[in-house]
Coordinates of C-alpha atoms in Angstrom, one line a residue:
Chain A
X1 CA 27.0 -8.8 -12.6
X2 CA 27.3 -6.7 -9.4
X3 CA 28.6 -3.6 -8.6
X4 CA 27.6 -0.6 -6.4
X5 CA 25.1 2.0 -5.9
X6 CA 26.8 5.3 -5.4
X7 CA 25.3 4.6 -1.9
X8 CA 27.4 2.0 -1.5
X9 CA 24.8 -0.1 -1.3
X10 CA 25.5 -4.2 -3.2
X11 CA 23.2 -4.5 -6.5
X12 CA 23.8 -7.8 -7.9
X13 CA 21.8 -9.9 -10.5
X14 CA 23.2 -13.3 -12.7
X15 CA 26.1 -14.2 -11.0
X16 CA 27.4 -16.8 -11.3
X17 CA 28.1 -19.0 -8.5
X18 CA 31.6 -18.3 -8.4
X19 CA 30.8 -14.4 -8.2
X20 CA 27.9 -15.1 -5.9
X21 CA 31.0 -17.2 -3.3
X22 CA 32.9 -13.8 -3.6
X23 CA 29.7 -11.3 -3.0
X24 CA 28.5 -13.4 0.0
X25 CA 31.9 -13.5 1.9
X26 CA 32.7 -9.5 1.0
X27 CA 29.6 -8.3 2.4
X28 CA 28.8 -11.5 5.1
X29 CA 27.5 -10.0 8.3
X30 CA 28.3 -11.6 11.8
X31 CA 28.8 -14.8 9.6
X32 CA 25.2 -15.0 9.3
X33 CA 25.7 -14.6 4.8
X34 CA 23.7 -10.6 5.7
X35 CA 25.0 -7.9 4.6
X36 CA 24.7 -5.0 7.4
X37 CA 22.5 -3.1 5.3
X38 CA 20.1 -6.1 5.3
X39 CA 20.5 -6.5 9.0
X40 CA 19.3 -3.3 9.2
X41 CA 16.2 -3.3 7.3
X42 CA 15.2 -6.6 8.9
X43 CA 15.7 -4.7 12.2
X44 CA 13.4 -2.2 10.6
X45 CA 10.8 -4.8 10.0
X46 CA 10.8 -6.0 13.4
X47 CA 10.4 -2.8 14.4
X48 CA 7.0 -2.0 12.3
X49 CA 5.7 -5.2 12.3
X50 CA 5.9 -4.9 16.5
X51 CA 4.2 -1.5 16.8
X52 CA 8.0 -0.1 18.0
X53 CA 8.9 2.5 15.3
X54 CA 8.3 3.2 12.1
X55 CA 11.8 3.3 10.3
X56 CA 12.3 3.1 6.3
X57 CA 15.1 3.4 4.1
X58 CA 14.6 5.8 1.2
X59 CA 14.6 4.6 -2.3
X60 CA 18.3 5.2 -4.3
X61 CA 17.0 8.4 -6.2
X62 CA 16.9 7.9 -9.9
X63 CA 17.1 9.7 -13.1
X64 CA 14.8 8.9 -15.4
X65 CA 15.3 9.0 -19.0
X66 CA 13.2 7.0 -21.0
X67 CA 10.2 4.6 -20.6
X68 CA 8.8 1.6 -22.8
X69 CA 5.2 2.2 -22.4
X70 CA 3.5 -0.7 -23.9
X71 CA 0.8 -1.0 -21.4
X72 CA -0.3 0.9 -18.6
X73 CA 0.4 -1.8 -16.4
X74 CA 3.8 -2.6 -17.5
X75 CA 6.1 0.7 -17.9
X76 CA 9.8 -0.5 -18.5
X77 CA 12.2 1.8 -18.0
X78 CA 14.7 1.5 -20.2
X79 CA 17.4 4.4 -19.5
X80 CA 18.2 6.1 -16.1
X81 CA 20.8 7.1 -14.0
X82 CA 21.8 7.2 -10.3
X83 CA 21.4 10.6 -8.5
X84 CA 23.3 11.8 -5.9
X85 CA 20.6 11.9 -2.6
X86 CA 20.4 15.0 -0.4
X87 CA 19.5 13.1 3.0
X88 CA 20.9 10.1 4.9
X89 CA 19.4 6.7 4.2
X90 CA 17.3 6.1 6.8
X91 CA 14.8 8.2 8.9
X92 CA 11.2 7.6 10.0
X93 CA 9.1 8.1 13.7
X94 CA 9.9 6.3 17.1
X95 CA 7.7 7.8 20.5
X96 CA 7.1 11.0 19.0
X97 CA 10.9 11.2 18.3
X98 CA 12.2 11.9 14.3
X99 CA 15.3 9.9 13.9
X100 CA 17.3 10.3 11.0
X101 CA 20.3 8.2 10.3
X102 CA 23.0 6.5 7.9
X103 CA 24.6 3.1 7.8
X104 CA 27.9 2.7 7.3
X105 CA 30.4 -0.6 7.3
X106 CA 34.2 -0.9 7.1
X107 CA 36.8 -3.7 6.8
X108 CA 39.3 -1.6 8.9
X109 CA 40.4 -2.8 12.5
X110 CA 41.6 0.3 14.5
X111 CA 39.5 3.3 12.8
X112 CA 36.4 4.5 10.7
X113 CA 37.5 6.6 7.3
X114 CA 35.7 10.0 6.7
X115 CA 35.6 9.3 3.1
X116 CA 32.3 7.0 4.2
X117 CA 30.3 9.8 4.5
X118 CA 29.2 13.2 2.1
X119 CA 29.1 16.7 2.6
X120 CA 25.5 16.6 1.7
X121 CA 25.4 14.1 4.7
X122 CA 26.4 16.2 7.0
X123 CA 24.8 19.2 5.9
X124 CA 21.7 17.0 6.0
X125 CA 22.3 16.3 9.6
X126 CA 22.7 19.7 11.2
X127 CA 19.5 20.4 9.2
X128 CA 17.9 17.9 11.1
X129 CA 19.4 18.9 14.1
X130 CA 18.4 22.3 14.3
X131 CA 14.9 21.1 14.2
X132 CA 15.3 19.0 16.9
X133 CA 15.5 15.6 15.3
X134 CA 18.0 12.2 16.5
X135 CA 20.4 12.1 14.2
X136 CA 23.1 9.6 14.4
X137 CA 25.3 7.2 12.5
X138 CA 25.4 3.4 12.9
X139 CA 28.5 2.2 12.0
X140 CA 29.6 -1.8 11.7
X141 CA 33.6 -3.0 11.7
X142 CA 33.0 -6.2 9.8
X143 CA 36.7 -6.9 10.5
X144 CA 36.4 -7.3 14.2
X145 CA 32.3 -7.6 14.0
X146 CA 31.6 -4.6 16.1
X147 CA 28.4 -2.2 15.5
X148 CA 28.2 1.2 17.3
X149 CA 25.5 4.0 17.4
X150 CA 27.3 7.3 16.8
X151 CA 25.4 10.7 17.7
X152 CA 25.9 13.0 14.4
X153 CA 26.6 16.1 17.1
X154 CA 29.7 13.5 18.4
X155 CA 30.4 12.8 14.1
X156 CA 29.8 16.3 13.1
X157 CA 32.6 17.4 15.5
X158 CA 35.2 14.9 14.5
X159 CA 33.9 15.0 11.0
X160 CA 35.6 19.0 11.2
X161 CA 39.1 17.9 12.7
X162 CA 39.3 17.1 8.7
X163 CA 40.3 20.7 8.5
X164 CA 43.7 19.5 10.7
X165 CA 44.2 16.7 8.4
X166 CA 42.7 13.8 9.8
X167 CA 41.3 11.1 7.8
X168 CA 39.6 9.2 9.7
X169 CA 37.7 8.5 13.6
X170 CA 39.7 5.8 15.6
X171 CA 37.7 2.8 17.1
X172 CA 38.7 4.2 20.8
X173 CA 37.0 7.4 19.8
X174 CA 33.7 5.7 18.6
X175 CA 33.9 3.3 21.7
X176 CA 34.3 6.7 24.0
X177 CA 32.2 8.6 22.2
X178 CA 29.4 5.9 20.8
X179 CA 27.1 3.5 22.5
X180 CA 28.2 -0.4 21.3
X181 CA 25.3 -2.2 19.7
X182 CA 25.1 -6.3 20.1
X183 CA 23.7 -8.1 17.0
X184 CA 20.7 -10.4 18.3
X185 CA 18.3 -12.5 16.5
X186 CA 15.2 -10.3 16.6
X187 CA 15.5 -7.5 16.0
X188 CA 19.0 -8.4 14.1
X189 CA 20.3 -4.6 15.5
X190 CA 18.5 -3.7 18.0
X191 CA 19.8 0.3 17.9
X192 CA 16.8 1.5 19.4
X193 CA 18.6 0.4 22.7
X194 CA 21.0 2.8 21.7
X195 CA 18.3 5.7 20.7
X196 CA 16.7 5.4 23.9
X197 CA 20.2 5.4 25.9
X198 CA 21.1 8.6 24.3
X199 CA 17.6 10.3 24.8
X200 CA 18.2 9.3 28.4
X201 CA 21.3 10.9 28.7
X202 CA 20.4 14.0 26.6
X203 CA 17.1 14.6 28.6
Chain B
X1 CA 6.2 10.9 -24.3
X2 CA 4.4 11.2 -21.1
X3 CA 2.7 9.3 -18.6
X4 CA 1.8 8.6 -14.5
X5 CA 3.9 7.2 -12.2
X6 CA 1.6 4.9 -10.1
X7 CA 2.3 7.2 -7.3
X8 CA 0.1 9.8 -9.4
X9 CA 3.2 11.9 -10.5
X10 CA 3.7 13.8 -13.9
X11 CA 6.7 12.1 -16.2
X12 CA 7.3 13.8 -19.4
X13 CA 10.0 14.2 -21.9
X14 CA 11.0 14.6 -25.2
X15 CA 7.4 16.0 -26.0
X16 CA 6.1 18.0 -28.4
X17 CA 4.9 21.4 -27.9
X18 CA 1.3 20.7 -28.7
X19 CA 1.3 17.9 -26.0
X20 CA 3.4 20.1 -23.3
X21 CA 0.0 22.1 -24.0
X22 CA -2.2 20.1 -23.0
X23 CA 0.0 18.6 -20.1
X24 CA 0.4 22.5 -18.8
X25 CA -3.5 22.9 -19.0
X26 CA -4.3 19.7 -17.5
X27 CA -1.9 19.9 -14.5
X28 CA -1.4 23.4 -14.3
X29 CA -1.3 25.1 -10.5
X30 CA -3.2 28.5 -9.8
X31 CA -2.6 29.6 -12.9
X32 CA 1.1 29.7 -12.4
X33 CA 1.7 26.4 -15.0
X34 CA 2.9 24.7 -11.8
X35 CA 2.5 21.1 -10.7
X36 CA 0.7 20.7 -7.2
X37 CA 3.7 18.6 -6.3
X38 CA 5.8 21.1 -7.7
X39 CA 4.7 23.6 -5.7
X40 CA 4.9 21.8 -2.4
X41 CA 8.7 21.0 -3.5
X42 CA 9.1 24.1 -3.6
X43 CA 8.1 25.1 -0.5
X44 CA 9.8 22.6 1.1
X45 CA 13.1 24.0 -0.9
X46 CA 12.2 27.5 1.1
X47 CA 11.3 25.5 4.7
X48 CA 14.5 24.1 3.7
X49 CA 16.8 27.5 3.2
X50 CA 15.1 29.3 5.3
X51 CA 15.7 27.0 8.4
X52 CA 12.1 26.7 9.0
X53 CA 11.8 22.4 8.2
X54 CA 13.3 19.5 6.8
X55 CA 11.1 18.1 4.8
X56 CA 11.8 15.8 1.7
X57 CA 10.0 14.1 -1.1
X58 CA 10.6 10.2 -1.2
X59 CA 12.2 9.0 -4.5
X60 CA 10.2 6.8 -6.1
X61 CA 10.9 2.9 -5.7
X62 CA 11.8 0.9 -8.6
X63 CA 12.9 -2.3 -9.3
X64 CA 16.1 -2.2 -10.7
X65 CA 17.2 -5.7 -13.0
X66 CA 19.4 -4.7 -15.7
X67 CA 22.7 -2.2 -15.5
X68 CA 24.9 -1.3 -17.7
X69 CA 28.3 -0.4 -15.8
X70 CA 31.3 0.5 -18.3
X71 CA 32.9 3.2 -15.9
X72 CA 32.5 3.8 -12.0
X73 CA 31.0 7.1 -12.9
X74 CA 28.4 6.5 -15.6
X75 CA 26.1 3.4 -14.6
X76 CA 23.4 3.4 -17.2
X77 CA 20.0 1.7 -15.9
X78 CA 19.4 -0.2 -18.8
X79 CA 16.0 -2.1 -17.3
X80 CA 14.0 -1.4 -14.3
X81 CA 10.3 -1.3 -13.1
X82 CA 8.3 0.9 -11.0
X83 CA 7.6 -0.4 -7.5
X84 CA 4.9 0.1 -5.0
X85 CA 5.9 2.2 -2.1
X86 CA 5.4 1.7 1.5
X87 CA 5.4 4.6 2.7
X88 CA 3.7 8.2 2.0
X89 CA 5.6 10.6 -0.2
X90 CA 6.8 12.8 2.0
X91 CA 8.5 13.4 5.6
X92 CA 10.9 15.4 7.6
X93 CA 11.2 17.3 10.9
X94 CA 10.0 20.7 11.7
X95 CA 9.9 21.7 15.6
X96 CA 10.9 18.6 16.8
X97 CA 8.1 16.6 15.2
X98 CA 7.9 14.3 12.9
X99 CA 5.7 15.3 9.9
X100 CA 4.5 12.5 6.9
X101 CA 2.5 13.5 4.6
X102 CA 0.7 13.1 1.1
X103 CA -0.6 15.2 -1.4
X104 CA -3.1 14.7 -3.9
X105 CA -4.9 16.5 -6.5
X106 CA -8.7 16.7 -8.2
X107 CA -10.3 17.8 -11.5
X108 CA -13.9 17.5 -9.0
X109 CA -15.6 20.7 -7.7
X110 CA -17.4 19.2 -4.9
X111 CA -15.7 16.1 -4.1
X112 CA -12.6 13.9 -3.0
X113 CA -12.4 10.7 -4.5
X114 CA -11.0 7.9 -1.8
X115 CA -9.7 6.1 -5.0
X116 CA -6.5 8.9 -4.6
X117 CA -5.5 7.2 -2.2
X118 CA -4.2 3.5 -1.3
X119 CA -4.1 1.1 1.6
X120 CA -0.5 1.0 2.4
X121 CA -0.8 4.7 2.9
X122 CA -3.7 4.6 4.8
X123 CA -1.8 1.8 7.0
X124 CA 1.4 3.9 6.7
X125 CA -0.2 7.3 8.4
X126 CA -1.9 4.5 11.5
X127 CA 1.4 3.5 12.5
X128 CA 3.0 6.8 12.2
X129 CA 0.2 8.5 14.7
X130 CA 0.6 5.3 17.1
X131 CA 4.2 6.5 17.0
X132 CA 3.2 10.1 17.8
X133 CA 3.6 11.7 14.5
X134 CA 2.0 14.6 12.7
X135 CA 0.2 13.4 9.7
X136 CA -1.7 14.5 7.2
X137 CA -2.8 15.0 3.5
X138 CA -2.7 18.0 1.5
X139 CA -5.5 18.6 -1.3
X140 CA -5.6 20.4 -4.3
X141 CA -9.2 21.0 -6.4
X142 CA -7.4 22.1 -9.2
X143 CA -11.2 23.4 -10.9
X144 CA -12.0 25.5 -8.0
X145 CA -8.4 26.5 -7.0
X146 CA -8.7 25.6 -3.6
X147 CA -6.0 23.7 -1.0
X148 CA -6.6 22.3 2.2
X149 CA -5.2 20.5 5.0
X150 CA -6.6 17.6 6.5
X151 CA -5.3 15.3 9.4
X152 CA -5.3 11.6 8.9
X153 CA -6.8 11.0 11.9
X154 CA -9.8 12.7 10.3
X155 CA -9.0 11.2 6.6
X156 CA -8.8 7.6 8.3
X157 CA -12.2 8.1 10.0
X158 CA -13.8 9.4 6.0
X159 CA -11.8 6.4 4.4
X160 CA -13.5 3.8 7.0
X161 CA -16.7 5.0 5.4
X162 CA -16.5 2.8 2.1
X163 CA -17.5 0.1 3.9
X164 CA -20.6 1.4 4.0
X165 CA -20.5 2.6 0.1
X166 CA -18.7 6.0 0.4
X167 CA -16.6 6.8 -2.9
X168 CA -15.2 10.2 -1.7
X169 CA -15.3 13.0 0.7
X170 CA -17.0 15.8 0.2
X171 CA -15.8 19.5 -0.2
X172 CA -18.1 20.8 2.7
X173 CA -16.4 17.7 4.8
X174 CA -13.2 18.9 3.9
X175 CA -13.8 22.5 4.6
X176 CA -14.9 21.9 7.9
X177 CA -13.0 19.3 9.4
X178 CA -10.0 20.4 7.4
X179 CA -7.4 23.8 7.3
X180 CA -7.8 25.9 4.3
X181 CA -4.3 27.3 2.9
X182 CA -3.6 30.1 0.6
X183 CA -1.3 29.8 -1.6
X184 CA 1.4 32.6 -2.1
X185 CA 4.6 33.3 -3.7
X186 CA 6.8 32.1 -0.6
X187 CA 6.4 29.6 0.3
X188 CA 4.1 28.7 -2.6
X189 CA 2.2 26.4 -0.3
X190 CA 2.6 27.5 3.5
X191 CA 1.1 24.3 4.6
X192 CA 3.8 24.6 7.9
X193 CA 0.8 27.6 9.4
X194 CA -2.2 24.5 8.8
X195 CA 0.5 21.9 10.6
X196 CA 0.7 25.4 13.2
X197 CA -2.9 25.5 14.0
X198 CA -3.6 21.8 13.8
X199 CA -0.7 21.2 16.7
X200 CA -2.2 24.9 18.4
X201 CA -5.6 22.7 18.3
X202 CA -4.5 19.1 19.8
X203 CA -2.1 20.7 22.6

């Protein structure tokens, strides 16, 4: 079984092997069998675990309906439902700085659809913003296995040229506009390169 | 039907009136039949509208193993289990700082017991200030009607006591290393004027 979270994040459990062949080359990242996602949180790890930043994604918000209680130990929840979250993914402290982001992957070549991110996204951004926080995207073309930082003031203002009809940012826009990431070992994406690129350049 | 989270939080549902009752009367806020937690979400709803802060409540992590999928649109958790999290409850941006924070409520008049909180908190809030964050802990003595604020720098330093046998802090620790707040009607909890003059104080 596998589907996905409205997030888009994978959930899979009992697949069978044939499933599992399919799963693994879908989502493979820089044919190393991780899904971006993962690279991520690894990064985040990295991060933590070397006194860097302290960077979490937030738990998929849930809907809880009703609970086995057998023993205190044990609840089982045995109805829920996804609900839709009012932030970004990711967010969390790095030298005094808030940072506040979303990860997002396509299979496209030449461009990077709107329909990736939410309203409550963006809203969620210029929240941020206002209060002074780094806020950006990161965004990974699995296609052609290239990962950007985006600033959300650069998405924000593409993200309005919707009103003229556009559908999506072109990959020469996000390589104008974005600062190009290269997937290492340790950390796997090292965006914190980027952050501190664009704090540079902002301060 | 209702029990704790291991986070400490409230579930109910489908109960009847005489155990909504007792629930009100056991968890009920300044009189108002309002949940600590509650109450800060609240105010963080008006920090929120009011363009003051962005500050959000973490969803709480669970293990997710069994789903039932028959549309896109209606994914029914069918089996899932409540996680430990890594992290405080909440954190956000207000003034270009990061905040983190936890809160945490007491039947005791003249105590804090240290067994509110857990390790991976207190490890939490250490690498958030090496990261230059604002963090902090907000208390509720439910008997005595009382909220304060109180750093983690100065929680970390009480919570290093156990070693030598301390259980809890006390109240007169509390009131003078920590920020009293008054609740009001908006925001319910205006914990942003303690984060105010704790700032006002380390500058």
């Amino acid at each position: 079984m596998a589907f996905r979270y409205p997030n888009g994040q994978l959930f899979s459990s009992d697949s069978t092997p044939k499933e599992s062949a399919k799963l693994t080359k879908r989502t493979n990242f820089a044919n190393r069998g991780m899904r971006f996602e993962e690279a991520i949180n690894q990064s985040n790890d990295y991060y933590l675990t070397h006194d860097i930043a302290v960077i979490h994604k937030k738990p998929t918000p849930l809907q809880i309906v009703k609970v086995d209680y057998p023993r205190r130990s044990a609840a089982v929840i045995k109805e829920a439902y996804f609900r839709q979250p009012s932030t970004t993914d990711y967010n969390g402290v790095y030298k005094g700085y808030y940072l506040d982001f979303e990860a997002k992957e396509t299979k496209n070549k030449t461009s990077f659809p709107f329909k990736n991110f939410h309203q409550h996204q963006i809203d969620h951004m210029k929240n941020c913003l206002k209060q002074g926080g780094i806020c950006f995207i990161l965004l990974w073309f699995s296609s052609i296995e290239r990962c950007f930082f985006l600033s959300s003031e650069v998405l924000i203002a593409l993200w309005e040229q919707q009103a003229s009809g556009k559908k999506s940012m072109t990959l020469s826009q996000v390589e104008t506009e974005g600062i190009e990431i290269f997937p290492k070992i340790a950390p796997r994406i090292p965006y914190l390169d980027a952050v501190d690129e664009f704090i540079c350049k902002k301060e």
